[in-house]
């Protein structure tokens, strides 16, 4: 269970990091 939770957390962290990166990129451009 802990391993599954950790995996999910890593997956979400990766997705959110990508979204945040895109958001910051757009913010700096505009």
mmCIF file with all atom_site columns, N, CA and C in Angstrom:
data_model
loop_
_atom_site.group_PDB
_atom_site.id
_atom_site.type_symbol
_atom_site.label_atom_id
_atom_site.label_alt_id
_atom_site.label_comp_id
_atom_site.label_asym_id
_atom_site.label_entity_id
_atom_site.label_seq_id
_atom_site.pdbx_PDB_ins_code
_atom_site.Cartn_x
_atom_site.Cartn_y
_atom_site.Cartn_z
_atom_site.occupancy
_atom_site.B_iso_or_equiv
_atom_site.pdbx_formal_charge
_atom_site.auth_seq_id
_atom_site.auth_comp_id
_atom_site.auth_asym_id
_atom_site.auth_atom_id
_atom_site.pdbx_PDB_model_num
ATOM 1  N N  . UNK A 1 1  ? 0.835 -1.200 0.000   1.00 0.00 ? 1  UNK A N  1
ATOM 2  C CA . UNK A 1 1  ? 0.000 0.000  0.000   1.00 0.00 ? 1  UNK A CA 1
ATOM 3  C C  . UNK A 1 1  ? 0.874 1.257  0.000   1.00 0.00 ? 1  UNK A C  1
ATOM 4  N N  . UNK A 1 2  ? 1.887 1.248  0.820   1.00 0.00 ? 2  UNK A N  1
ATOM 5  C CA . UNK A 1 2  ? 2.781 2.408  0.876   1.00 0.00 ? 2  UNK A CA 1
ATOM 6  C C  . UNK A 1 2  ? 3.471 2.627  -0.468  1.00 0.00 ? 2  UNK A C  1
ATOM 7  N N  . UNK A 1 3  ? 3.887 1.525  -1.084  1.00 0.00 ? 3  UNK A N  1
ATOM 8  C CA . UNK A 1 3  ? 4.567 1.627  -2.371  1.00 0.00 ? 3  UNK A CA 1
ATOM 9  C C  . UNK A 1 3  ? 3.624 2.213  -3.420  1.00 0.00 ? 3  UNK A C  1
ATOM 10 N N  . UNK A 1 4  ? 2.365 1.765  -3.399  1.00 0.00 ? 4  UNK A N  1
ATOM 11 C CA . UNK A 1 4  ? 1.390 2.274  -4.364  1.00 0.00 ? 4  UNK A CA 1
ATOM 12 C C  . UNK A 1 4  ? 1.149 3.765  -4.138  1.00 0.00 ? 4  UNK A C  1
ATOM 13 N N  . UNK A 1 5  ? 1.038 4.152  -2.888  1.00 0.00 ? 5  UNK A N  1
ATOM 14 C CA . UNK A 1 5  ? 0.825 5.564  -2.570  1.00 0.00 ? 5  UNK A CA 1
ATOM 15 C C  . UNK A 1 5  ? 2.020 6.394  -3.017  1.00 0.00 ? 5  UNK A C  1
ATOM 16 N N  . UNK A 1 6  ? 3.195 5.881  -2.784  1.00 0.00 ? 6  UNK A N  1
ATOM 17 C CA . UNK A 1 6  ? 4.405 6.591  -3.179  1.00 0.00 ? 6  UNK A CA 1
ATOM 18 C C  . UNK A 1 6  ? 4.455 6.735  -4.694  1.00 0.00 ? 6  UNK A C  1
ATOM 19 N N  . UNK A 1 7  ? 4.108 5.655  -5.389  1.00 0.00 ? 7  UNK A N  1
ATOM 20 C CA . UNK A 1 7  ? 4.099 5.699  -6.845  1.00 0.00 ? 7  UNK A CA 1
ATOM 21 C C  . UNK A 1 7  ? 3.119 6.755  -7.340  1.00 0.00 ? 7  UNK A C  1
ATOM 22 N N  . UNK A 1 8  ? 1.936 6.768  -6.749  1.00 0.00 ? 8  UNK A N  1
ATOM 23 C CA . UNK A 1 8  ? 0.913 7.735  -7.156  1.00 0.00 ? 8  UNK A CA 1
ATOM 24 C C  . UNK A 1 8  ? 1.393 9.152  -6.880  1.00 0.00 ? 8  UNK A C  1
ATOM 25 N N  . UNK A 1 9  ? 2.024 9.347  -5.736  1.00 0.00 ? 9  UNK A N  1
ATOM 26 C CA . UNK A 1 9  ? 2.530 10.672 -5.381  1.00 0.00 ? 9  UNK A CA 1
ATOM 27 C C  . UNK A 1 9  ? 3.578 11.139 -6.394  1.00 0.00 ? 9  UNK A C  1
ATOM 28 N N  . UNK A 1 10 ? 4.467 10.239 -6.787  1.00 0.00 ? 10 UNK A N  1
ATOM 29 C CA . UNK A 1 10 ? 5.499 10.573 -7.769  1.00 0.00 ? 10 UNK A CA 1
ATOM 30 C C  . UNK A 1 10 ? 4.849 10.927 -9.105  1.00 0.00 ? 10 UNK A C  1
ATOM 31 N N  . UNK A 1 11 ? 3.849 10.161 -9.491  1.00 0.00 ? 11 UNK A N  1
ATOM 32 C CA . UNK A 1 11 ? 3.164 10.417 -10.754 1.00 0.00 ? 11 UNK A CA 1
ATOM 33 C C  . UNK A 1 11 ? 2.490 11.786 -10.718 1.00 0.00 ? 11 UNK A C  1
ATOM 34 N N  . UNK A 1 12 ? 1.789 12.070 -9.639  1.00 0.00 ? 12 UNK A N  1
ATOM 35 C CA . UNK A 1 12 ? 1.116 13.368 -9.512  1.00 0.00 ? 12 UNK A CA 1
ATOM 36 C C  . UNK A 1 12 ? 2.136 14.495 -9.468  1.00 0.00 ? 12 UNK A C  1
ATOM 37 N N  . UNK A 1 13 ? 3.225 14.272 -8.772  1.00 0.00 ? 13 UNK A N  1
ATOM 38 C CA . UNK A 1 13 ? 4.271 15.283 -8.669  1.00 0.00 ? 13 UNK A CA 1
ATOM 39 C C  . UNK A 1 13 ? 4.829 15.605 -10.050 1.00 0.00 ? 13 UNK A C  1
ATOM 40 N N  . UNK A 1 14 ? 5.029 14.576 -10.864 1.00 0.00 ? 14 UNK A N  1
ATOM 41 C CA . UNK A 1 14 ? 5.537 14.775 -12.219 1.00 0.00 ? 14 UNK A CA 1
ATOM 42 C C  . UNK A 1 14 ? 4.542 15.568 -13.052 1.00 0.00 ? 14 UNK A C  1
ATOM 43 N N  . UNK A 1 15 ? 3.278 15.197 -12.961 1.00 0.00 ? 15 UNK A N  1
ATOM 44 C CA . UNK A 1 15 ? 2.253 15.894 -13.742 1.00 0.00 ? 15 UNK A CA 1
ATOM 45 C C  . UNK A 1 15 ? 2.123 17.347 -13.302 1.00 0.00 ? 15 UNK A C  1
ATOM 46 N N  . UNK A 1 16 ? 2.083 17.564 -11.987 1.00 0.00 ? 16 UNK A N  1
ATOM 47 C CA . UNK A 1 16 ? 1.941 18.928 -11.491 1.00 0.00 ? 16 UNK A CA 1
ATOM 48 C C  . UNK A 1 16 ? 3.178 19.761 -11.822 1.00 0.00 ? 16 UNK A C  1
ATOM 49 N N  . UNK A 1 17 ? 4.333 19.163 -11.763 1.00 0.00 ? 17 UNK A N  1
ATOM 50 C CA . UNK A 1 17 ? 5.563 19.888 -12.080 1.00 0.00 ? 17 UNK A CA 1
ATOM 51 C C  . UNK A 1 17 ? 5.527 20.351 -13.530 1.00 0.00 ? 17 UNK A C  1
ATOM 52 N N  . UNK A 1 18 ? 5.041 19.487 -14.412 1.00 0.00 ? 18 UNK A N  1
ATOM 53 C CA . UNK A 1 18 ? 4.962 19.843 -15.823 1.00 0.00 ? 18 UNK A CA 1
ATOM 54 C C  . UNK A 1 18 ? 3.973 21.000 -16.007 1.00 0.00 ? 18 UNK A C  1
ATOM 55 N N  . UNK A 1 19 ? 2.819 20.919 -15.325 1.00 0.00 ? 19 UNK A N  1
ATOM 56 C CA . UNK A 1 19 ? 1.821 21.977 -15.442 1.00 0.00 ? 19 UNK A CA 1
ATOM 57 C C  . UNK A 1 19 ? 2.363 23.294 -14.896 1.00 0.00 ? 19 UNK A C  1
ATOM 58 N N  . UNK A 1 20 ? 3.049 23.220 -13.775 1.00 0.00 ? 20 UNK A N  1
ATOM 59 C CA . UNK A 1 20 ? 3.615 24.424 -13.166 1.00 0.00 ? 20 UNK A CA 1
ATOM 60 C C  . UNK A 1 20 ? 4.685 25.010 -14.087 1.00 0.00 ? 20 UNK A C  1
ATOM 61 N N  . UNK A 1 21 ? 5.488 24.164 -14.686 1.00 0.00 ? 21 UNK A N  1
ATOM 62 C CA . UNK A 1 21 ? 6.530 24.632 -15.593 1.00 0.00 ? 21 UNK A CA 1
ATOM 63 C C  . UNK A 1 21 ? 5.905 25.352 -16.786 1.00 0.00 ? 21 UNK A C  1
ATOM 64 N N  . UNK A 1 22 ? 4.855 24.758 -17.361 1.00 0.00 ? 22 UNK A N  1
ATOM 65 C CA . UNK A 1 22 ? 4.175 25.385 -18.497 1.00 0.00 ? 22 UNK A CA 1
ATOM 66 C C  . UNK A 1 22 ? 3.534 26.704 -18.070 1.00 0.00 ? 22 UNK A C  1
ATOM 67 N N  . UNK A 1 23 ? 2.925 26.692 -16.901 1.00 0.00 ? 23 UNK A N  1
ATOM 68 C CA . UNK A 1 23 ? 2.274 27.907 -16.401 1.00 0.00 ? 23 UNK A CA 1
ATOM 69 C C  . UNK A 1 23 ? 3.302 29.029 -16.210 1.00 0.00 ? 23 UNK A C  1
ATOM 70 N N  . UNK A 1 24 ? 4.431 28.702 -15.606 1.00 0.00 ? 24 UNK A N  1
ATOM 71 C CA . UNK A 1 24 ? 5.470 29.710 -15.391 1.00 0.00 ? 24 UNK A CA 1
ATOM 72 C C  . UNK A 1 24 ? 6.040 30.173 -16.721 1.00 0.00 ? 24 UNK A C  1
ATOM 73 N N  . UNK A 1 25 ? 6.188 29.254 -17.644 1.00 0.00 ? 25 UNK A N  1
ATOM 74 C CA . UNK A 1 25 ? 6.715 29.595 -18.956 1.00 0.00 ? 25 UNK A CA 1
ATOM 75 C C  . UNK A 1 25 ? 5.791 30.599 -19.631 1.00 0.00 ? 25 UNK A C  1
ATOM 76 N N  . UNK A 1 26 ? 4.488 30.331 -19.591 1.00 0.00 ? 26 UNK A N  1
ATOM 77 C CA . UNK A 1 26 ? 3.506 31.239 -20.197 1.00 0.00 ? 26 UNK A CA 1
ATOM 78 C C  . UNK A 1 26 ? 3.507 32.574 -19.458 1.00 0.00 ? 26 UNK A C  1
ATOM 79 N N  . UNK A 1 27 ? 3.629 32.520 -18.141 1.00 0.00 ? 27 UNK A N  1
ATOM 80 C CA . UNK A 1 27 ? 3.605 33.747 -17.348 1.00 0.00 ? 27 UNK A CA 1
ATOM 81 C C  . UNK A 1 27 ? 4.795 34.637 -17.700 1.00 0.00 ? 27 UNK A C  1
ATOM 82 N N  . UNK A 1 28 ? 5.937 34.040 -17.884 1.00 0.00 ? 28 UNK A N  1
ATOM 83 C CA . UNK A 1 28 ? 7.122 34.832 -18.206 1.00 0.00 ? 28 UNK A CA 1
ATOM 84 C C  . UNK A 1 28 ? 7.063 35.376 -19.626 1.00 0.00 ? 28 UNK A C  1
ATOM 85 N N  . UNK A 1 29 ? 6.410 34.654 -20.501 1.00 0.00 ? 29 UNK A N  1
ATOM 86 C CA . UNK A 1 29 ? 6.319 35.108 -21.886 1.00 0.00 ? 29 UNK A CA 1
ATOM 87 C C  . UNK A 1 29 ? 5.310 36.239 -22.047 1.00 0.00 ? 29 UNK A C  1
ATOM 88 N N  . UNK A 1 30 ? 4.265 36.215 -21.210 1.00 0.00 ? 30 UNK A N  1
ATOM 89 C CA . UNK A 1 30 ? 3.229 37.246 -21.380 1.00 0.00 ? 30 UNK A CA 1
ATOM 90 C C  . UNK A 1 30 ? 3.201 38.203 -20.203 1.00 0.00 ? 30 UNK A C  1
#
